[in-house]
mmCIF file of C-alpha atoms in Angstrom:
data_model
loop_
_atom_site.group_PDB
_atom_site.id
_atom_site.type_symbol
_atom_site.label_atom_id
_atom_site.label_comp_id
_atom_site.label_asym_id
_atom_site.label_seq_id
_atom_site.Cartn_x
_atom_site.Cartn_y
_atom_site.Cartn_z
ATOM 1 C CA MET A 1 0.000 0.000 0.000
ATOM 2 C CA ASP A 2 1.243 3.470 -0.885
ATOM 3 C CA ILE A 3 1.808 5.893 2.013
ATOM 4 C CA LYS A 4 2.313 9.509 1.043
ATOM 5 C CA TYR A 5 1.294 11.211 4.263
ATOM 6 C CA PHE A 6 0.912 9.438 7.571
ATOM 7 C CA SER A 7 -0.931 11.624 10.056
ATOM 8 C CA THR A 8 -1.914 9.146 12.794
ATOM 9 C CA PRO A 9 0.162 9.814 15.946
ATOM 10 C CA ILE A 10 2.600 7.082 16.997
ATOM 11 C CA LEU A 11 3.980 6.393 20.469
ATOM 12 C CA LEU A 12 7.394 4.740 20.588
ATOM 13 C CA ILE A 13 8.386 3.354 24.000
ATOM 14 C CA VAL A 14 12.146 2.892 24.376
ATOM 15 C CA TRP A 15 14.646 2.042 27.103
ATOM 16 C CA ARG A 16 18.062 0.371 26.826
ATOM 17 C CA ARG A 17 18.146 -1.225 23.376
ATOM 18 C CA PRO A 18 19.838 1.118 20.882
ATOM 19 C CA LYS A 19 20.446 -1.573 18.223
ATOM 20 C CA GLU A 20 16.818 -2.682 18.165
ATOM 21 C CA THR A 21 15.567 0.913 18.369
ATOM 22 C CA ILE A 22 17.496 1.827 15.214
ATOM 23 C CA LYS A 23 15.721 -0.962 13.324
ATOM 24 C CA VAL A 24 12.324 0.196 14.597
ATOM 25 C CA LEU A 25 13.074 3.740 13.467
ATOM 26 C CA ASP A 26 14.181 2.409 10.071
ATOM 27 C CA SER A 27 10.742 0.806 9.711
ATOM 28 C CA LEU A 28 9.097 4.098 10.685
ATOM 29 C CA ARG A 29 11.152 5.981 8.110
ATOM 30 C CA LYS A 30 9.325 4.063 5.378
ATOM 31 C CA ILE A 31 6.081 5.844 6.279
ATOM 32 C CA LYS A 32 7.569 9.089 7.665
ATOM 33 C CA PRO A 33 4.963 9.766 10.367
ATOM 34 C CA LYS A 34 4.199 13.423 11.025
ATOM 35 C CA LYS A 35 3.686 13.015 14.781
ATOM 36 C CA LEU A 36 5.944 10.866 16.926
ATOM 37 C CA PHE A 37 5.873 10.615 20.706
ATOM 38 C CA ILE A 38 8.906 9.001 22.361
ATOM 39 C CA SER A 39 8.860 7.865 25.973
ATOM 40 C CA CYS A 40 12.141 6.652 27.460
ATOM 41 C CA ASP A 41 12.479 4.940 30.832
ATOM 42 C CA GLY A 42 15.544 5.570 32.963
ATOM 43 C CA PRO A 43 18.333 3.204 34.070
ATOM 44 C CA ARG A 44 18.175 1.279 37.318
ATOM 45 C CA LEU A 45 19.997 2.879 40.215
ATOM 46 C CA GLY A 46 23.724 2.191 40.207
ATOM 47 C CA ASN A 47 23.704 0.328 36.887
ATOM 48 C CA ARG A 48 26.346 2.234 34.904
ATOM 49 C CA GLU A 49 26.260 -0.100 31.890
ATOM 50 C CA GLU A 50 22.496 0.291 31.618
ATOM 51 C CA ALA A 51 22.793 4.079 31.942
ATOM 52 C CA LEU A 52 25.120 4.105 28.925
ATOM 53 C CA LYS A 53 22.677 1.989 26.904
ATOM 54 C CA VAL A 54 19.780 4.312 27.773
ATOM 55 C CA LYS A 55 21.858 7.332 26.775
ATOM 56 C CA LYS A 56 22.793 5.674 23.485
ATOM 57 C CA THR A 57 19.147 4.803 22.811
ATOM 58 C CA LYS A 58 18.089 8.439 23.204
ATOM 59 C CA GLN A 59 20.965 9.481 20.984
ATOM 60 C CA VAL A 60 20.029 7.129 18.125
ATOM 61 C CA CYS A 61 16.432 8.368 18.297
ATOM 62 C CA LYS A 62 17.559 11.956 17.802
ATOM 63 C CA GLU A 63 19.977 11.033 15.013
ATOM 64 C CA SER A 64 17.683 8.624 13.129
ATOM 65 C CA ILE A 65 14.598 10.830 12.816
ATOM 66 C CA ASN A 66 15.677 12.714 9.695
ATOM 67 C CA TRP A 67 12.311 13.320 8.050
ATOM 68 C CA ASP A 68 9.801 16.114 8.595
ATOM 69 C CA CYS A 69 8.312 15.090 11.926
ATOM 70 C CA GLU A 70 6.955 16.684 15.086
ATOM 71 C CA VAL A 71 8.668 14.834 17.927
ATOM 72 C CA LYS A 72 7.604 15.019 21.569
ATOM 73 C CA TRP A 73 9.626 13.489 24.398
ATOM 74 C CA GLN A 74 8.895 12.093 27.832
ATOM 75 C CA ILE A 75 12.084 11.094 29.641
ATOM 76 C CA SER A 76 12.324 9.482 33.057
ATOM 77 C CA GLU A 77 15.595 9.960 34.901
ATOM 78 C CA THR A 78 14.840 6.992 37.184
ATOM 79 C CA ASN A 79 13.714 3.491 36.254
ATOM 80 C CA LEU A 80 9.942 3.011 36.477
ATOM 81 C CA GLY A 81 9.815 -0.527 35.093
ATOM 82 C CA CYS A 82 7.536 -2.243 32.583
ATOM 83 C CA LYS A 83 4.351 -1.787 34.581
ATOM 84 C CA ILE A 84 4.425 1.854 35.667
ATOM 85 C CA GLY A 85 6.776 3.022 32.914
ATOM 86 C CA VAL A 86 4.722 1.745 29.974
ATOM 87 C CA ALA A 87 1.363 2.699 31.523
ATOM 88 C CA ARG A 88 2.718 6.186 32.222
ATOM 89 C CA ALA A 89 3.904 6.468 28.610
ATOM 90 C CA ILE A 90 0.495 5.502 27.205
ATOM 91 C CA ASN A 91 -1.285 7.842 29.646
ATOM 92 C CA TRP A 92 0.958 10.688 28.475
ATOM 93 C CA PHE A 93 0.279 9.798 24.850
ATOM 94 C CA PHE A 94 -3.491 9.922 25.292
ATOM 95 C CA ASN A 95 -3.288 13.138 27.250
ATOM 96 C CA ASN A 96 -2.128 14.613 23.949
ATOM 97 C CA VAL A 97 -4.058 12.671 21.290
ATOM 98 C CA LYS A 98 -7.465 11.049 20.874
ATOM 99 C CA GLU A 99 -6.261 7.952 19.025
ATOM 100 C CA GLY A 100 -2.979 6.451 17.992
ATOM 101 C CA ILE A 101 -0.542 3.592 17.485
ATOM 102 C CA ILE A 102 1.710 2.154 20.195
ATOM 103 C CA LEU A 103 5.058 0.484 19.487
ATOM 104 C CA GLU A 104 7.827 -0.699 21.774
ATOM 105 C CA ASP A 105 11.526 -0.673 20.928
ATOM 106 C CA ASP A 106 11.607 -4.257 19.651
ATOM 107 C CA ILE A 107 8.688 -4.140 17.203
ATOM 108 C CA ILE A 108 9.371 -4.063 13.464
ATOM 109 C CA SER A 109 6.221 -3.301 11.489
ATOM 110 C CA HIS A 110 5.296 -3.890 7.870
ATOM 111 C CA PRO A 111 4.264 -0.555 6.266
ATOM 112 C CA ASP A 112 0.760 -1.995 5.815
ATOM 113 C CA PHE A 113 0.432 -2.173 9.615
ATOM 114 C CA PHE A 114 0.244 1.604 9.818
ATOM 115 C CA VAL A 115 -2.323 1.862 7.017
ATOM 116 C CA PHE A 116 -4.310 -0.926 8.691
ATOM 117 C CA CYS A 117 -4.369 0.911 12.027
ATOM 118 C CA GLN A 118 -5.119 4.305 10.512
ATOM 119 C CA ASN A 119 -8.017 2.881 8.514
ATOM 120 C CA LEU A 120 -9.562 0.980 11.442
ATOM 121 C CA LEU A 121 -9.030 3.797 13.944
ATOM 122 C CA GLU A 122 -11.221 5.944 11.723
ATOM 123 C CA LYS A 123 -13.762 3.233 10.898
ATOM 124 C CA TYR A 124 -14.408 2.185 14.511
ATOM 125 C CA ARG A 125 -13.753 5.524 16.192
ATOM 126 C CA ASN A 126 -17.337 5.809 17.412
ATOM 127 C CA ASP A 127 -18.094 2.096 17.582
ATOM 128 C CA LYS A 128 -17.294 1.052 21.126
ATOM 129 C CA ARG A 129 -17.702 -2.607 20.364
ATOM 130 C CA VAL A 130 -14.096 -2.452 19.117
ATOM 131 C CA TRP A 131 -11.446 -1.685 21.728
ATOM 132 C CA CYS A 132 -8.105 -2.505 20.186
ATOM 133 C CA ILE A 133 -6.386 -3.047 16.822
ATOM 134 C CA SER A 134 -3.550 -5.598 16.718
ATOM 135 C CA GLY A 135 -0.978 -6.127 13.985
ATOM 136 C CA SER A 136 0.495 -9.417 15.218
ATOM 137 C CA ASN A 137 -1.149 -12.708 14.338
ATOM 138 C CA ASN A 138 -0.868 -16.072 16.143
ATOM 139 C CA GLN A 139 -2.846 -18.232 13.725
ATOM 140 C CA ASP A 140 0.063 -19.860 11.851
ATOM 141 C CA ASN A 141 -1.244 -18.900 8.400
ATOM 142 C CA ILE A 142 -4.810 -19.989 9.145
ATOM 143 C CA TYR A 143 -7.025 -17.351 7.514
ATOM 144 C CA ARG A 144 -10.033 -16.443 9.656
ATOM 145 C CA GLY A 145 -13.190 -15.270 7.933
ATOM 146 C CA GLU A 146 -13.382 -13.488 4.599
ATOM 147 C CA GLY A 147 -11.966 -10.108 5.612
ATOM 148 C CA SER A 148 -8.453 -8.705 5.943
ATOM 149 C CA TYR A 149 -8.881 -9.110 9.680
ATOM 150 C CA TYR A 150 -11.013 -10.929 12.216
ATOM 151 C CA PHE A 151 -12.159 -10.166 15.759
ATOM 152 C CA GLY A 152 -10.758 -11.767 18.895
ATOM 153 C CA LYS A 153 -11.145 -11.075 22.605
ATOM 154 C CA ILE A 154 -7.514 -10.978 23.871
ATOM 155 C CA PRO A 155 -5.590 -7.816 22.891
ATOM 156 C CA LEU A 156 -2.217 -8.556 21.283
ATOM 157 C CA ILE A 157 0.234 -5.774 22.093
ATOM 158 C CA TRP A 158 3.140 -6.372 19.713
ATOM 159 C CA GLY A 159 2.180 -3.365 17.615
ATOM 160 C CA TRP A 160 -1.315 -2.112 18.384
ATOM 161 C CA ALA A 161 -3.612 0.881 18.373
ATOM 162 C CA THR A 162 -6.565 2.208 20.339
ATOM 163 C CA TRP A 163 -8.539 5.300 21.266
ATOM 164 C CA LYS A 164 -8.279 7.627 24.263
ATOM 165 C CA ASP A 165 -11.846 6.955 25.401
ATOM 166 C CA ARG A 166 -11.147 3.207 25.582
ATOM 167 C CA TRP A 167 -7.811 3.642 27.336
ATOM 168 C CA GLU A 168 -9.426 5.874 29.960
ATOM 169 C CA GLU A 169 -11.132 2.751 31.355
ATOM 170 C CA TYR A 170 -7.733 1.182 32.057
ATOM 171 C CA ASP A 171 -6.915 0.440 35.700
ATOM 172 C CA ILE A 172 -3.281 -0.526 36.170
ATOM 173 C CA ASP A 173 -3.894 -2.052 39.627
ATOM 174 C CA ILE A 174 -7.119 -3.926 38.656
ATOM 175 C CA LYS A 175 -8.715 -2.698 41.889
ATOM 176 C CA ASP A 176 -12.101 -4.245 40.990
ATOM 177 C CA TRP A 177 -10.665 -7.724 40.481
ATOM 178 C CA PRO A 178 -12.150 -9.308 43.667
ATOM 179 C CA GLN A 179 -15.621 -8.099 42.696
ATOM 180 C CA ILE A 180 -15.180 -9.210 39.080
ATOM 181 C CA LYS A 181 -14.011 -12.644 40.210
ATOM 182 C CA SER A 182 -17.015 -13.084 42.526
ATOM 183 C CA THR A 183 -19.541 -12.623 39.701
ATOM 184 C CA LYS A 184 -20.465 -14.874 36.763
ATOM 185 C CA MET A 185 -18.736 -12.493 34.375
ATOM 186 C CA LEU A 186 -15.702 -14.727 33.776
ATOM 187 C CA ALA A 187 -17.881 -17.764 33.114
ATOM 188 C CA ASN A 188 -19.611 -15.772 30.376
ATOM 189 C CA ILE A 189 -16.273 -14.654 28.914
ATOM 190 C CA PHE A 190 -14.448 -18.002 29.057
ATOM 191 C CA GLU A 191 -16.379 -21.079 27.979
ATOM 192 C CA ASP A 192 -13.270 -23.209 28.460
ATOM 193 C CA LYS A 193 -12.564 -24.054 32.113
ATOM 194 C CA ILE A 194 -8.797 -24.334 31.641
ATOM 195 C CA GLU A 195 -8.600 -20.961 29.915
ATOM 196 C CA LYS A 196 -10.640 -19.392 32.717
ATOM 197 C CA GLU A 197 -8.322 -20.917 35.347
ATOM 198 C CA TYR A 198 -5.296 -19.690 33.405
ATOM 199 C CA TRP A 199 -6.402 -16.051 33.516
ATOM 200 C CA ILE A 200 -7.771 -16.224 37.073
ATOM 201 C CA ASN A 201 -4.359 -17.412 38.300
ATOM 202 C CA ILE A 202 -2.665 -14.543 36.475
ATOM 203 C CA TRP A 203 -4.992 -11.854 37.837
ATOM 204 C CA ASP A 204 -5.035 -13.330 41.347
ATOM 205 C CA ASN A 205 -1.262 -13.174 41.518
ATOM 206 C CA PHE A 206 -1.094 -9.764 39.852
ATOM 207 C CA TYR A 207 -3.681 -8.296 42.235
ATOM 208 C CA LYS A 208 -2.041 -9.726 45.363
ATOM 209 C CA THR A 209 1.641 -9.217 44.546
ATOM 210 C CA GLY A 210 1.821 -6.708 41.706
ATOM 211 C CA ASN A 211 3.912 -9.238 39.792
ATOM 212 C CA PRO A 212 5.025 -9.688 37.138
ATOM 213 C CA ASP A 213 6.193 -6.152 36.457
ATOM 214 C CA THR A 214 3.995 -5.611 33.428
ATOM 215 C CA TRP A 215 1.119 -3.400 32.310
ATOM 216 C CA ASP A 216 -0.645 -5.593 29.753
ATOM 217 C CA TYR A 217 -2.507 -8.040 32.028
ATOM 218 C CA SER A 218 -4.523 -5.047 33.241
ATOM 219 C CA TRP A 219 -5.305 -4.067 29.639
ATOM 220 C CA VAL A 220 -6.466 -7.603 28.822
ATOM 221 C CA LEU A 221 -8.861 -7.525 31.780
ATOM 222 C CA CYS A 222 -10.062 -4.048 30.835
ATOM 223 C CA CYS A 223 -10.969 -5.120 27.293
ATOM 224 C CA LEU A 224 -12.636 -8.337 28.443
ATOM 225 C CA ILE A 225 -14.911 -6.871 31.112
ATOM 226 C CA ASN A 226 -16.012 -4.197 28.645
ATOM 227 C CA ASN A 227 -16.841 -6.847 26.011
ATOM 228 C CA GLY A 228 -14.319 -5.199 23.723
ATOM 229 C CA LEU A 229 -13.543 -6.800 20.379
ATOM 230 C CA ILE A 230 -9.960 -6.879 19.127
ATOM 231 C CA ALA A 231 -9.413 -6.370 15.388
ATOM 232 C CA ILE A 232 -6.545 -8.709 14.411
ATOM 233 C CA SER A 233 -4.921 -8.720 10.982
ATOM 234 C CA ASN A 234 -5.206 -11.987 9.057
ATOM 235 C CA GLU A 235 -1.633 -11.450 7.883
ATOM 236 C CA ASN A 236 1.101 -11.086 10.468
ATOM 237 C CA LEU A 237 2.318 -7.481 10.192
ATOM 238 C CA ILE A 238 4.716 -7.529 13.146
ATOM 239 C CA ASN A 239 8.173 -8.981 13.818
ATOM 240 C CA ASN A 240 9.251 -8.921 17.473
ATOM 241 C CA ILE A 241 13.066 -8.736 17.516
ATOM 242 C CA GLY A 242 13.276 -8.494 21.301
ATOM 243 C CA PHE A 243 14.034 -12.106 22.194
ATOM 244 C CA ASN A 244 17.431 -11.525 23.753
ATOM 245 C CA SER A 245 19.231 -10.863 27.053
ATOM 246 C CA ASP A 246 18.165 -7.192 27.144
ATOM 247 C CA ALA A 247 14.462 -8.078 27.139
ATOM 248 C CA SER A 248 12.368 -7.809 30.289
ATOM 249 C CA HIS A 249 9.918 -10.610 29.484
ATOM 250 C CA THR A 250 10.462 -11.980 25.953
ATOM 251 C CA THR A 251 13.525 -14.055 26.831
ATOM 252 C CA TRP A 252 11.934 -17.494 26.478
ATOM 253 C CA GLU A 253 11.616 -19.510 23.292
ATOM 254 C CA LYS A 254 8.260 -18.991 21.601
ATOM 255 C CA LYS A 255 6.759 -19.920 18.260
ATOM 256 C CA SER A 256 8.135 -17.744 15.487
ATOM 257 C CA THR A 257 5.974 -14.932 14.139
ATOM 258 C CA SER A 258 8.851 -13.208 12.365
ATOM 259 C CA ILE A 259 7.466 -13.568 8.824
ATOM 260 C CA ILE A 260 5.519 -10.444 7.939
ATOM 261 C CA LYS A 261 3.351 -10.036 4.860
ATOM 262 C CA SER A 262 1.366 -7.354 3.077
ATOM 263 C CA ILE A 263 -2.379 -7.331 3.610
ATOM 264 C CA GLY A 264 -2.857 -6.516 -0.066
ATOM 265 C CA ASP A 265 -3.981 -3.484 -2.026
ATOM 266 C CA LYS A 266 -7.305 -3.137 -0.250
ATOM 267 C CA ILE A 267 -8.537 -3.663 3.309
ATOM 268 C CA VAL A 268 -11.601 -5.920 3.279
ATOM 269 C CA HIS A 269 -13.753 -5.406 6.358
ATOM 270 C CA PRO A 270 -15.624 -8.325 8.015
ATOM 271 C CA LYS A 271 -19.374 -8.159 7.505
ATOM 272 C CA ILE A 272 -20.178 -9.159 11.081
ATOM 273 C CA LEU A 273 -18.570 -7.904 14.308
ATOM 274 C CA VAL A 274 -18.278 -11.083 16.373
ATOM 275 C CA CYS A 275 -15.438 -12.838 18.182
ATOM 276 C CA ASP A 276 -13.937 -15.725 16.213
ATOM 277 C CA LYS A 277 -14.037 -18.487 18.836
ATOM 278 C CA LYS A 278 -11.978 -20.921 16.749
ATOM 279 C CA ALA A 279 -9.186 -18.380 16.401
ATOM 280 C CA GLU A 280 -9.201 -17.610 20.117
ATOM 281 C CA LYS A 281 -9.167 -21.320 20.988
ATOM 282 C CA TYR A 282 -6.227 -21.951 18.645
ATOM 283 C CA GLN A 283 -4.304 -19.028 20.134
ATOM 284 C CA PHE A 284 -4.870 -20.198 23.707
ATOM 285 C CA GLU A 285 -3.966 -23.804 22.895
ATOM 286 C CA PHE A 286 -0.727 -23.134 21.031
ATOM 287 C CA TYR A 287 0.468 -19.706 22.215
ATOM 288 C CA PHE A 288 -0.701 -19.491 25.821
ATOM 289 C CA GLY A 289 -0.013 -23.125 26.691
ATOM 290 C CA GLY A 290 -3.548 -24.504 26.825
ATOM 291 C CA TYR A 291 -2.644 -27.692 24.945
ATOM 292 C CA THR A 292 0.346 -28.410 27.209
ATOM 293 C CA THR A 293 -1.761 -27.750 30.314
ATOM 294 C CA ARG A 294 -4.380 -30.239 29.147
ATOM 295 C CA LEU A 295 -1.733 -32.901 28.547
ATOM 296 C CA LYS A 296 -0.321 -32.382 32.041
ATOM 297 C CA LYS A 297 -3.772 -32.510 33.646
ATOM 298 C CA ASN A 298 -4.668 -35.672 31.742
ATOM 299 C CA LEU A 299 -1.375 -37.306 32.720
ATOM 300 C CA ILE A 300 -1.850 -36.424 36.397
ATOM 301 C CA MET A 301 -5.421 -37.736 36.305
ATOM 302 C CA ARG A 302 -4.292 -41.020 34.720
ATOM 303 C CA ILE A 303 -1.579 -41.469 37.354
ATOM 304 C CA LYS A 304 -4.067 -40.770 40.166
ATOM 305 C CA ASN A 305 -6.585 -43.225 38.734
ATOM 306 C CA LYS A 306 -3.909 -45.881 38.363
ATOM 307 C CA ILE A 307 -2.804 -45.397 41.991
ATOM 308 C CA LYS A 308 -6.435 -45.680 43.112
ATOM 309 C CA ARG A 309 -6.862 -48.946 41.188
ATOM 310 C CA ILE A 310 -3.657 -50.374 42.685
ATOM 311 C CA LEU A 311 -4.697 -49.439 46.234
ATOM 312 C CA LYS A 312 -8.187 -50.790 45.675
ATOM 313 C CA PHE A 313 -6.746 -54.073 44.399
ATOM 314 C CA LYS A 314 -4.365 -54.361 47.384
ATOM 315 C CA ILE A 315 -7.192 -53.774 49.863
ATOM 316 C CA LYS A 316 -9.367 -56.342 48.100
ATOM 317 C CA THR A 317 -6.646 -59.040 47.976
ATOM 318 C CA SER A 318 -5.542 -58.432 51.566
ATOM 319 C CA LYS A 319 -8.979 -59.262 52.999
ATOM 320 C CA PRO A 320 -9.169 -62.742 54.701
#
């Protein structure tokens, strides 16, 4: 898709990865956005090596943006972490704009991703059934529906977009979690018992301990309790290059979603706004560990049943 003028504001969240940040900025140069917000977290106290990396990251941002662009900065001198730091960055972004695209410093985007977001931000601006637009795809080349995108229920945040009025509902500390958990709301959201248990365990731990140090579990809950649909591209438009030692969370081996493709010359919109349950089930099974969890549960159940049969047999044979 041709991009001559890209007006949708973009938030770029950076920290201590100058090499990855350069690549992200190279991908942005292809569309030359007119408005770019950059939020940079600070180094951890006493970490001189990290301080140098943060300084270098800010430097490459200033040197790499060589097109006509209005750049706004938010810089933290101290380290806020992935939870407070990212949430603060997005809050700042939406204090200045009504809608926009959010990228972190390890997200390489196909140029079509930006057109996709800009188009859908306009189309669903006043339709509060849609809460998030995601460029990454976890369907392993399985095309869902007849449109260029389908609707899911879990927001994918490797390259995404939303609106200020949706983000305003975000609660970083999920203060209403006990009340939400006590209702039948989750049973209505999750038909699969294992998937429901998976998310309950995450939010229980997050509410009680504040761990892990991340912002996105709160956003997932926010979208779910508001019945928000997530528009997800049928082609993967995002390559996450952050699987290395400098990452905060993406340090484990995951299925590859590095191949990015064009969505074509025209965006075809789905005729019906409804969550694709097959797509969500596939994603949970093979990206969130649902399939592995089921195997473990089945194995444990088989072992327990076998032990019961052995004990029952011993009791029976030991009777006079």
